[in-house]
Short mmCIF file of C-alpha atoms in Angstrom, two decimals:
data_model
loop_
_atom_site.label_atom_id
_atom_site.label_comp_id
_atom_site.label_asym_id
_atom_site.label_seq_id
_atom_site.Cartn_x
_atom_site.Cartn_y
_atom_site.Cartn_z
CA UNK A 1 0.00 0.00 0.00
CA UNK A 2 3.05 2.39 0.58
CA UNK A 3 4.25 2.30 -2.59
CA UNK A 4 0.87 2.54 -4.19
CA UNK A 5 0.45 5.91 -2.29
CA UNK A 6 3.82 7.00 -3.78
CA UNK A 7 3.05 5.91 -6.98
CA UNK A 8 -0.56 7.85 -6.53
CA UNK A 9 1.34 11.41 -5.45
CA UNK A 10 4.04 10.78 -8.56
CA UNK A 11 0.69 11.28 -10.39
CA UNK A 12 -0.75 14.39 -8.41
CA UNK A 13 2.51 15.89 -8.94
CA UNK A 14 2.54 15.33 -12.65
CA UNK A 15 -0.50 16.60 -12.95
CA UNK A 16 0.51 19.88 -10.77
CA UNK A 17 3.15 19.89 -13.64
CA UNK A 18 0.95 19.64 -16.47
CA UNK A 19 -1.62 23.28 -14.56
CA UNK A 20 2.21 24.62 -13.87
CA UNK A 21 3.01 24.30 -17.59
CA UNK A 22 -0.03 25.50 -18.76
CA UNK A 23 -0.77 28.48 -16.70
CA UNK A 24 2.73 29.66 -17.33
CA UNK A 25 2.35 29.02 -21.31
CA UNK A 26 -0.92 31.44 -21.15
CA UNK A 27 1.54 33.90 -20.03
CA UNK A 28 3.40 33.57 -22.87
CA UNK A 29 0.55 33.65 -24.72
CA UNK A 30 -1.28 36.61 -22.72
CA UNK A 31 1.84 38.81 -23.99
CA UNK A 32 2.50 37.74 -27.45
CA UNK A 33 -1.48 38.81 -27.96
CA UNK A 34 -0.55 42.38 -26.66
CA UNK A 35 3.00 42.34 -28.47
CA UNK A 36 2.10 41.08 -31.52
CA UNK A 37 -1.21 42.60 -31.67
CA UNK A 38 -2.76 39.25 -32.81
CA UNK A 39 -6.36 38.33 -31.40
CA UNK A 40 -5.61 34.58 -31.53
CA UNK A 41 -3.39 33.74 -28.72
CA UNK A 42 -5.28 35.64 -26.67
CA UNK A 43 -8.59 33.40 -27.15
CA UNK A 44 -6.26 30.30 -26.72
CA UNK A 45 -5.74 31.69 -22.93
CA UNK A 46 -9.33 31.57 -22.88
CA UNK A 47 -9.36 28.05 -23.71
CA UNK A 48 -6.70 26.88 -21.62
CA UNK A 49 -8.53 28.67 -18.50
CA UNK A 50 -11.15 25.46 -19.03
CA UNK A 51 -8.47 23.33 -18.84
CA UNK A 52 -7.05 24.70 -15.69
CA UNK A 53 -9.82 25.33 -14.09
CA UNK A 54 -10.70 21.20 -14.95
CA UNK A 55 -7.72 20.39 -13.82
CA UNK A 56 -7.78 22.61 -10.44
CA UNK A 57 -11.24 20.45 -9.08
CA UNK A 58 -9.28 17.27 -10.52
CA UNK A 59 -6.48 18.07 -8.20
CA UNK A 60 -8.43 18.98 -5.20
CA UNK A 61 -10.57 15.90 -5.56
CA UNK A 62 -7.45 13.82 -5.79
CA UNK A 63 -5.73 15.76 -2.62
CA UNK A 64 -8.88 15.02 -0.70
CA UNK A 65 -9.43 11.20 -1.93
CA UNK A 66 -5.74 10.48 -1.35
CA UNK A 67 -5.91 12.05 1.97
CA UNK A 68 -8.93 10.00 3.15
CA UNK A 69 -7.92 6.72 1.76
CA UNK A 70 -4.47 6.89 2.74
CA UNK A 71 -3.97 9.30 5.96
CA UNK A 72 -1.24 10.01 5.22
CA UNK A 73 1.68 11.09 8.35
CA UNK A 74 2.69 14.34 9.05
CA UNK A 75 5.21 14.83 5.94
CA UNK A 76 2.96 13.34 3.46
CA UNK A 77 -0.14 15.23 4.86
CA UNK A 78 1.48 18.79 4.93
CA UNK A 79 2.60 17.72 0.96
CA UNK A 80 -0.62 16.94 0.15
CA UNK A 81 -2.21 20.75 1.64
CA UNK A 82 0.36 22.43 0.00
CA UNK A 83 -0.63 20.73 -2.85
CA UNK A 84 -4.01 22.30 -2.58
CA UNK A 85 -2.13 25.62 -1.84
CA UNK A 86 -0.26 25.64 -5.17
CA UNK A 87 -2.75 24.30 -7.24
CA UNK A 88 -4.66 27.57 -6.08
CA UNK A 89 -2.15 29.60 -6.59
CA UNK A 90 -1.84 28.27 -10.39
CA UNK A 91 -4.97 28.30 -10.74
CA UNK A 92 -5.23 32.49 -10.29
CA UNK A 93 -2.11 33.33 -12.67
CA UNK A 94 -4.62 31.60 -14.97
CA UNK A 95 -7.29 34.23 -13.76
CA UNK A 96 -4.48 37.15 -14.34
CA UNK A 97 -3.60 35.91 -17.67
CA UNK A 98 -7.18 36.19 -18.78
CA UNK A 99 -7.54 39.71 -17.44
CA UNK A 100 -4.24 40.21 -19.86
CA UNK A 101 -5.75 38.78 -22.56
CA UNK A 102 -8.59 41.15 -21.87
CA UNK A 103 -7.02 44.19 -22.17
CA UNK A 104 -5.02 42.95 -25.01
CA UNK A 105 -8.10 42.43 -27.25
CA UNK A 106 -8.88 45.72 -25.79
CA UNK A 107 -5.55 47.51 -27.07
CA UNK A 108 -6.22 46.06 -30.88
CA UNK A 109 -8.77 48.65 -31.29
CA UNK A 110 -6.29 51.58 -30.26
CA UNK A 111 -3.19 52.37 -31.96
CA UNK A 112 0.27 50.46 -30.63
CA UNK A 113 2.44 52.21 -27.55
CA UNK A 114 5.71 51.51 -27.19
CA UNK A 115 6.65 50.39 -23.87
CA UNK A 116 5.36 46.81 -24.28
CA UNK A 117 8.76 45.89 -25.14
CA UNK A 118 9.29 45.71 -20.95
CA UNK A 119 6.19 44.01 -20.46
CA UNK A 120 7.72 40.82 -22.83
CA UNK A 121 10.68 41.32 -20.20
CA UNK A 122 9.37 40.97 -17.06
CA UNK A 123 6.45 38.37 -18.08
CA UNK A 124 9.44 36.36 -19.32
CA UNK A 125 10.66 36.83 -15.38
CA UNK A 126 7.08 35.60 -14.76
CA UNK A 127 7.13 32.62 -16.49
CA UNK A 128 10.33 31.58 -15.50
CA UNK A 129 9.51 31.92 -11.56
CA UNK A 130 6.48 29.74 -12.44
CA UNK A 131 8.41 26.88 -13.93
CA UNK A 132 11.37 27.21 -11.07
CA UNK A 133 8.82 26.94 -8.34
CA UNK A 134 6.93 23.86 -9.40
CA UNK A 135 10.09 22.63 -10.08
CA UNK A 136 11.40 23.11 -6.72
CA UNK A 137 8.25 21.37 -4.85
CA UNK A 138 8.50 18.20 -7.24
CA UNK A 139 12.27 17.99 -6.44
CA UNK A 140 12.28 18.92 -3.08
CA UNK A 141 14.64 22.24 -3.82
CA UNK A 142 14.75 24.97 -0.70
CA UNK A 143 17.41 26.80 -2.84
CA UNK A 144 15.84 27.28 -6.13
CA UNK A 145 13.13 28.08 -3.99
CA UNK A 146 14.76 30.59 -2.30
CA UNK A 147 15.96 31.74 -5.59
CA UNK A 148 12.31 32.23 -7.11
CA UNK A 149 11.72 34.49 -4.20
CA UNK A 150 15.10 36.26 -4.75
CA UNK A 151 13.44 37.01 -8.67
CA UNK A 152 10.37 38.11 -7.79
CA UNK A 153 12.52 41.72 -6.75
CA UNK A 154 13.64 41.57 -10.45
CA UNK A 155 10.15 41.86 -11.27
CA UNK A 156 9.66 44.52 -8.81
CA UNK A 157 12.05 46.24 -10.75
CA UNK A 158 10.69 45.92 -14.11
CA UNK A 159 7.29 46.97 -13.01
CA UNK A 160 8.51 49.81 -11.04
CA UNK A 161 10.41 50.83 -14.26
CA UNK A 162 8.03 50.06 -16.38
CA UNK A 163 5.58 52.46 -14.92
CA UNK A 164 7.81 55.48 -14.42
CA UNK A 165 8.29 55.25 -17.96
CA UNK A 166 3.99 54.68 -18.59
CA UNK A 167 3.69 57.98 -16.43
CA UNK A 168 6.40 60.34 -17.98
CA UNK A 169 4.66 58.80 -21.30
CA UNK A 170 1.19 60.12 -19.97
CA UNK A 171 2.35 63.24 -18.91
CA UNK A 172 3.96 64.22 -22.11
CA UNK A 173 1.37 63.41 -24.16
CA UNK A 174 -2.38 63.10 -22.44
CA UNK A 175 -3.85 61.17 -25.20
CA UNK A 176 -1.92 58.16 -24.24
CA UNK A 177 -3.68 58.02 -20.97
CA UNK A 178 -6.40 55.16 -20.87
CA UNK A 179 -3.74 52.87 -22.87
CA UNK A 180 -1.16 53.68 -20.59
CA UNK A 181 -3.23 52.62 -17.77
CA UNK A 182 -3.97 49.88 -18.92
CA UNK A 183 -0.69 48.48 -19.86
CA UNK A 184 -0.13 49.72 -15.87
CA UNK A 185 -2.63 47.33 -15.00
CA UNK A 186 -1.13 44.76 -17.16
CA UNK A 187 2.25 45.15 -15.62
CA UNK A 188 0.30 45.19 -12.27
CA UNK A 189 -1.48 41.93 -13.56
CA UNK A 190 2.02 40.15 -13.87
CA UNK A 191 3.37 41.22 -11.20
CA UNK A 192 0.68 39.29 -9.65
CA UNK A 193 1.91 36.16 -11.56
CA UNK A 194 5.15 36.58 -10.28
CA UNK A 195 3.24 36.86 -6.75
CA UNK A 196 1.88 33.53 -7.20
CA UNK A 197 5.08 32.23 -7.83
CA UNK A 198 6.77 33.66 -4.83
CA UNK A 199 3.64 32.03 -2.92
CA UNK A 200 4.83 28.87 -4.47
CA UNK A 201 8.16 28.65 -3.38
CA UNK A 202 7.73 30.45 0.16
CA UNK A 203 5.85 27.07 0.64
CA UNK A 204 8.31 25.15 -0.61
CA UNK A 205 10.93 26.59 1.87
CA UNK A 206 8.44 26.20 4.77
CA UNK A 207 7.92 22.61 3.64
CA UNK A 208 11.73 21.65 3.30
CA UNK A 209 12.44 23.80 7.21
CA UNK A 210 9.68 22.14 8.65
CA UNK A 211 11.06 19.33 7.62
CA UNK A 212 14.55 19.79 8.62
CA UNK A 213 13.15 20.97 11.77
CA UNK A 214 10.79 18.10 12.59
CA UNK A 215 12.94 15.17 11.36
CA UNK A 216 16.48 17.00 11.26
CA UNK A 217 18.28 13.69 12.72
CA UNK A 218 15.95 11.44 10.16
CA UNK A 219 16.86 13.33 6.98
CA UNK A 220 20.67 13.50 8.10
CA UNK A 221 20.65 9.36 8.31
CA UNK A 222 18.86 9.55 5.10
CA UNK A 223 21.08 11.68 3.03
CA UNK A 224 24.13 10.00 4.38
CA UNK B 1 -13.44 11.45 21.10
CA UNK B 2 -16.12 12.70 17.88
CA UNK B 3 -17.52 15.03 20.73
CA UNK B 4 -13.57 16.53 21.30
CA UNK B 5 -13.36 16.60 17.47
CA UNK B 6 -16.37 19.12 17.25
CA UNK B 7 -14.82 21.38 19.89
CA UNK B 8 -11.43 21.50 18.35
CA UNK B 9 -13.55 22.61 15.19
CA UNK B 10 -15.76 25.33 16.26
CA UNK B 11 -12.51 26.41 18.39
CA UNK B 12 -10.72 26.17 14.20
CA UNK B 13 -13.95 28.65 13.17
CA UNK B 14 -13.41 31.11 16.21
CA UNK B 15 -10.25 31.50 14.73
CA UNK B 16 -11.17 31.95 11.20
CA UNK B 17 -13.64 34.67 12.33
CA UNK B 18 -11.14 36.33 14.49
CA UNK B 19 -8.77 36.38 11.55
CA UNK B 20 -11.63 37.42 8.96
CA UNK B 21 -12.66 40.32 11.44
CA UNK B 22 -9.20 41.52 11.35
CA UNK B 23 -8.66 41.41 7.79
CA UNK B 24 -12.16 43.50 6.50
CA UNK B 25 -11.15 45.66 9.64
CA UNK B 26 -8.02 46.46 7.81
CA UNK B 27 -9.81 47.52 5.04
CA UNK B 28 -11.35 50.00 6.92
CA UNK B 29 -8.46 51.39 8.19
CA UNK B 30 -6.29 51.73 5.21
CA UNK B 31 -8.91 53.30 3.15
CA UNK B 32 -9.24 55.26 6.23
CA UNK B 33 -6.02 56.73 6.20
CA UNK B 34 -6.25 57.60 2.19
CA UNK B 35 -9.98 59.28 3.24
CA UNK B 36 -9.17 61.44 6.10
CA UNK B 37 -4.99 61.90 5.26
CA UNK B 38 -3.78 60.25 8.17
CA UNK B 39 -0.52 58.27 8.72
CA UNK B 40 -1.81 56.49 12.12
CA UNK B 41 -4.85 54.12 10.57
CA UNK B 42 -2.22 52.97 7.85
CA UNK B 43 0.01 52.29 10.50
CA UNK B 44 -2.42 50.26 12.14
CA UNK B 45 -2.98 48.19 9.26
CA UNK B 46 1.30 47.07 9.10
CA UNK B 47 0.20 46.00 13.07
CA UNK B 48 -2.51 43.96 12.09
CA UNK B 49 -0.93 41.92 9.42
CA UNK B 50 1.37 40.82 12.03
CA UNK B 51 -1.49 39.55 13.77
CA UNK B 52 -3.15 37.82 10.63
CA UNK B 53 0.42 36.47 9.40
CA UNK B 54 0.03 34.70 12.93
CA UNK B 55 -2.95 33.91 13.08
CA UNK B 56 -2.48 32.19 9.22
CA UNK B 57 0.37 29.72 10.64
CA UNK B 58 -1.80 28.96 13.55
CA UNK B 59 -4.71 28.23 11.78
CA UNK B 60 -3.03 25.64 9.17
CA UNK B 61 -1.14 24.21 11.51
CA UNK B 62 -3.85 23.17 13.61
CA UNK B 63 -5.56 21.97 10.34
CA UNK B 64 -3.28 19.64 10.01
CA UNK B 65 -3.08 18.45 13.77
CA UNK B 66 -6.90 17.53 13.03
CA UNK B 67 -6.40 15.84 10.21
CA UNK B 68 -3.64 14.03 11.41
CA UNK B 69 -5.27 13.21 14.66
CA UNK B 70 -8.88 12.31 14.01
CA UNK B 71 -8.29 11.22 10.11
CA UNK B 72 -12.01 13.11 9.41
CA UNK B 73 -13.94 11.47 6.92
CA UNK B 74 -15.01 13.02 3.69
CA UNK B 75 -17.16 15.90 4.83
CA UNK B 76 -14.88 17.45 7.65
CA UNK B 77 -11.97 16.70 5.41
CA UNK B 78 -13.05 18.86 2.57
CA UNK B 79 -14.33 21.38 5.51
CA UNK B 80 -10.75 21.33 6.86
CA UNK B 81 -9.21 21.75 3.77
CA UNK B 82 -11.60 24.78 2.95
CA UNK B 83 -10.33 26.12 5.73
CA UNK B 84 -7.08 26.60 4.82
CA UNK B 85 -7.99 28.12 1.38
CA UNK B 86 -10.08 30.64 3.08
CA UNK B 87 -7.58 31.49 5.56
CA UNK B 88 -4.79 31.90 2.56
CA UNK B 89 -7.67 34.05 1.00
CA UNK B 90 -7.74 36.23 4.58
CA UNK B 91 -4.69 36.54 4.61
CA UNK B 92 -4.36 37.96 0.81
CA UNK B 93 -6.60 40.65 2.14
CA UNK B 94 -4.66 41.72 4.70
CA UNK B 95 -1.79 42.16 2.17
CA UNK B 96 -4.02 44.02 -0.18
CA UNK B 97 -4.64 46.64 2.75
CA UNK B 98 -1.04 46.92 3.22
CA UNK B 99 -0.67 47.72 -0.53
CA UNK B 100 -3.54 50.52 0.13
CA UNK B 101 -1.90 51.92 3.18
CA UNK B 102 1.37 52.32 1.57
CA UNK B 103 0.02 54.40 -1.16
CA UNK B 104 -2.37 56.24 1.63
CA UNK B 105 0.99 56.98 3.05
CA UNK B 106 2.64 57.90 -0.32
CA UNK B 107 -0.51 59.68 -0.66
CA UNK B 108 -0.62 61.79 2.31
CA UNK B 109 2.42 64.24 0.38
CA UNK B 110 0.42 64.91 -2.13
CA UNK B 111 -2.40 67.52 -2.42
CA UNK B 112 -5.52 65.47 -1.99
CA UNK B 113 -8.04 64.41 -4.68
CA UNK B 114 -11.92 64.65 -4.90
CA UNK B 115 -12.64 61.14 -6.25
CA UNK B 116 -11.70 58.96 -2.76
CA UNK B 117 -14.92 59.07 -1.69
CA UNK B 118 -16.12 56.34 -4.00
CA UNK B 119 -13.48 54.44 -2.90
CA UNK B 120 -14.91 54.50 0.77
CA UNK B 121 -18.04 53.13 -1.09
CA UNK B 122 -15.99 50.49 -2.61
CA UNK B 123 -14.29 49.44 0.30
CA UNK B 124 -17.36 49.30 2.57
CA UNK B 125 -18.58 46.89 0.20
CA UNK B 126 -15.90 44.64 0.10
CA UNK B 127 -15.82 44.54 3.97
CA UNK B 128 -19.56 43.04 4.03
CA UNK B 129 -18.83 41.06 1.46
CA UNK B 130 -15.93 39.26 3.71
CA UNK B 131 -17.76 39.65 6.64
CA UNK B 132 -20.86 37.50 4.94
CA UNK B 133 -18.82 35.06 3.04
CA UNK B 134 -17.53 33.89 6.49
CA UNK B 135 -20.29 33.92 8.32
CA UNK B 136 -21.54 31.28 5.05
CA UNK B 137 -19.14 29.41 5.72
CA UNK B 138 -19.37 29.04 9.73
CA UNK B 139 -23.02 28.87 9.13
CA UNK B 140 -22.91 26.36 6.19
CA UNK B 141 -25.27 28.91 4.40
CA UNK B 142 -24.92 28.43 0.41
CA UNK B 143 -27.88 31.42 0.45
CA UNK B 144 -25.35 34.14 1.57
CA UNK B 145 -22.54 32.38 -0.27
CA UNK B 146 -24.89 32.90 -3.76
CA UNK B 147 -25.33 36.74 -2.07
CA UNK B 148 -21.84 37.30 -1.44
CA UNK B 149 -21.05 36.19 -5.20
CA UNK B 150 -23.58 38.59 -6.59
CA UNK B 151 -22.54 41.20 -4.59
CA UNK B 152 -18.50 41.23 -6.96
CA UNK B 153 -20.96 42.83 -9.72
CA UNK B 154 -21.54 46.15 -7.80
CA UNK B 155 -18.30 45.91 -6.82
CA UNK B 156 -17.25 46.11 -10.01
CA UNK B 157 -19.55 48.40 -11.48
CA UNK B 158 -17.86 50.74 -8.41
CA UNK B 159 -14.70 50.26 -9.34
CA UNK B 160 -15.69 50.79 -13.34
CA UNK B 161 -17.08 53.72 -12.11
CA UNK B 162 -14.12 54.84 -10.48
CA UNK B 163 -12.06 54.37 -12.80
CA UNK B 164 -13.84 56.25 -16.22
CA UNK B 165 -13.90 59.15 -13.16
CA UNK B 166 -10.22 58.85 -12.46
CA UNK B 167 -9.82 58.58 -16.65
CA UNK B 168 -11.69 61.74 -17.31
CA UNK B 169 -10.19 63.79 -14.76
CA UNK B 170 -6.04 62.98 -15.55
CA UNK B 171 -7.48 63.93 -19.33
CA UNK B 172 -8.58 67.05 -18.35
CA UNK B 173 -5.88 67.65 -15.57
CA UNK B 174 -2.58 66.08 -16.58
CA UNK B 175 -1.42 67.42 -13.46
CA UNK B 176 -3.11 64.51 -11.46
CA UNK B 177 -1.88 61.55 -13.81
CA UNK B 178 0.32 60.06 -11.01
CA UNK B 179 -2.12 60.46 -7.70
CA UNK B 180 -4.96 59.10 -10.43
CA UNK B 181 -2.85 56.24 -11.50
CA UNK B 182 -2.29 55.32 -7.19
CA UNK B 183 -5.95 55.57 -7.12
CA UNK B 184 -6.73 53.16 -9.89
CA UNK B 185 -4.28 50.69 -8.35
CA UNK B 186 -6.41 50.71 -4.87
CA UNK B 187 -9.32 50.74 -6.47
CA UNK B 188 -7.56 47.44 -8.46
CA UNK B 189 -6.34 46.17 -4.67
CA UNK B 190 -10.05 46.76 -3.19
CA UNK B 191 -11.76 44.78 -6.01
CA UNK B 192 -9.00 42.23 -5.11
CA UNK B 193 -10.24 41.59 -1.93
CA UNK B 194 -13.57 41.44 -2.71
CA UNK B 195 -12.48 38.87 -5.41
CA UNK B 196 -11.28 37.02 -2.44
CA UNK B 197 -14.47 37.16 -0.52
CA UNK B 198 -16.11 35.68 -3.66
CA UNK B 199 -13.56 32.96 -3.41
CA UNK B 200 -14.95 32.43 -0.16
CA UNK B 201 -18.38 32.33 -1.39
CA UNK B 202 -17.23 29.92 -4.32
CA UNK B 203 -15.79 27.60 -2.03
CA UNK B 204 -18.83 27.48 0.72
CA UNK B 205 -21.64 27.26 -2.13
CA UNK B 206 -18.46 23.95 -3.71
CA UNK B 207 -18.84 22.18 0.23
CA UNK B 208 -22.55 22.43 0.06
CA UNK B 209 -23.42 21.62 -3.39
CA UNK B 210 -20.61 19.01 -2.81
CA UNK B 211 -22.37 17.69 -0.01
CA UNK B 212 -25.46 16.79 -1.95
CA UNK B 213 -23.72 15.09 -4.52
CA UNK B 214 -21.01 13.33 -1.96
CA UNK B 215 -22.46 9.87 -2.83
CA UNK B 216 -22.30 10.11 -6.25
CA UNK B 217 -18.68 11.07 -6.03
CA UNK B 218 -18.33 8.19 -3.83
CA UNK B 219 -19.79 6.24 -6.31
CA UNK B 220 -17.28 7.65 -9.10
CA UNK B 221 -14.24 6.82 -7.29
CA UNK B 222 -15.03 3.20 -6.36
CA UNK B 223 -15.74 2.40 -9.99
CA UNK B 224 -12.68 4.14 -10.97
#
């Protein structure tokens, strides 16, 4: 029974992969739409939102039947909730990626501004955070953890940049004020991603310490 | 022992409320400070999230000691587990105010602007709407849940609202481009939280409706 409950949470986690993957490719795709000005990857987020959103209950259902079938110790249980933690958290960049999308079918209609050059940047941070943190739950990585969290100050940076330059933009010329606002929106909206991210591996790192805490002696014997 | 159970779980709710009171308290205060120009009620709201960051650890930690202890079955599981997504959605509230008090702060050097008002509007709002997506859940009423969902749309016809106000008057005034563009972004943060009390809702109106269906789940699983 062990090692069918092992071979049951290699699944979960693949499938946490697969929302990870996705969520971070509507990113991608979310920005392309407002770069490229091109309504069609835009309406692909759309699409993929079913998928995540499928897969989010599919998760949770699976957390909760694995959980009750197996009860699972301590380790194993506090895997399983942040799980459920993550998945959320994937599950809302999904949610910002469709408010992108929005406001890039929005833009089409209005003629191109220039800064979304930075916005390609710093969702590029975005995505990258994404993959590193699911990446260091499945493998059990504090440091690349800690490093997504490190990052998400990079994207600080970007955004903070990003809008000083929306602003002076604005200022200079007042008819680029709604679309400037709402590429500061945008930048706000990945920011968020990035967020999610950090959420992401802040859990792994309280994972891995409450581990090391908890079973420090264990883990040593283990290791050696 | 099902009797000690119960306790520990209405003691779990007292919690959740206590947290949930803190969090649409903080709303209060931060749009406070932006509403009156005062430094203190911002300052307030940095105290509180200590409180609510505390108050989040507690909370999923004793989740977990249930679980571990009592291995629920299927309906206190998924209540347990909702508990913890509610009490990450609390505690993304209290970070929202934070974002809201550090612009009140920011804010507070600048020569004040007429359109806050609505944002008092907007923020009362969001506070019932935490307030009752709580009390759905401690009460296990899907009714208010439904209410508290409905209640996003005049949230966001608020903050739509706001914002064409905000639009019209950086137009006119290109002198208040950068207080206008801090005012979108906590009128973005407020409709956040409210987002997060429709979470709430989401997931209270998910146990019930989940409840009534809980067999054929059951069903599902054992054929699968």
């Amino acid at each position: 029974m062990e090692r069918h409950f092992d071979e049951e949470l290699k699944l979960l986690k693949q499938k946490l992969l697969v929302t990870a993957d996705t969520a971070q490719e509507m990113i991608g795709l979310a920005v392309k739409s407002l770069v490229d000005r091109k309504e069609e990857p835009a309406k692909q987020v759309f699409t993929l939102e079913e998928k995540v959103n499928r897969l989010e209950i599919e998760i949770e259902n699976e957390v909760l039947r694995l959980i009750a079938r197996h009860q699972p110790a301590a380790g194993d249980l506090r895997l399983l909730t942040a799980t459920l933690k993550i998945n959320n958290d994937l599950e809302r960049v999904a949610d910002q990626t469709c408010n992108i999308s929005e406001t890039a079918l929005y833009l089409l209609k209005e003629p191109p501004m220039k800064v979304i050059a930075d916005i390609a940047h710093m969702a590029s941070l975005a995505q990258k955070m994404i993959r590193d943190s699911i990446e260091a739950f499945v493998r059990h990585d504090s440091a690349l953890a800690q490093k997504v969290c490190a990052d998400d100050d990079q994207v600080d940076k970007s955004r903070d940049k990003m809008f000083s330059e929306l602003l002076a933009a604005m200022i200079k010329d007042p008819s680029l004020i709604t679309r400037g606002v709402e590429l500061i929106l945008v930048g706000r909206n990945i920011e968020r991603t990035a967020d999610h991210a950090t959420n992401i591996g802040e859990e792994v790192i309280f994972i891995e310490q409450g581990k090391n805490i908890k079973h420090h002696i264990q883990e040593e014997d283990r290791e050696a």
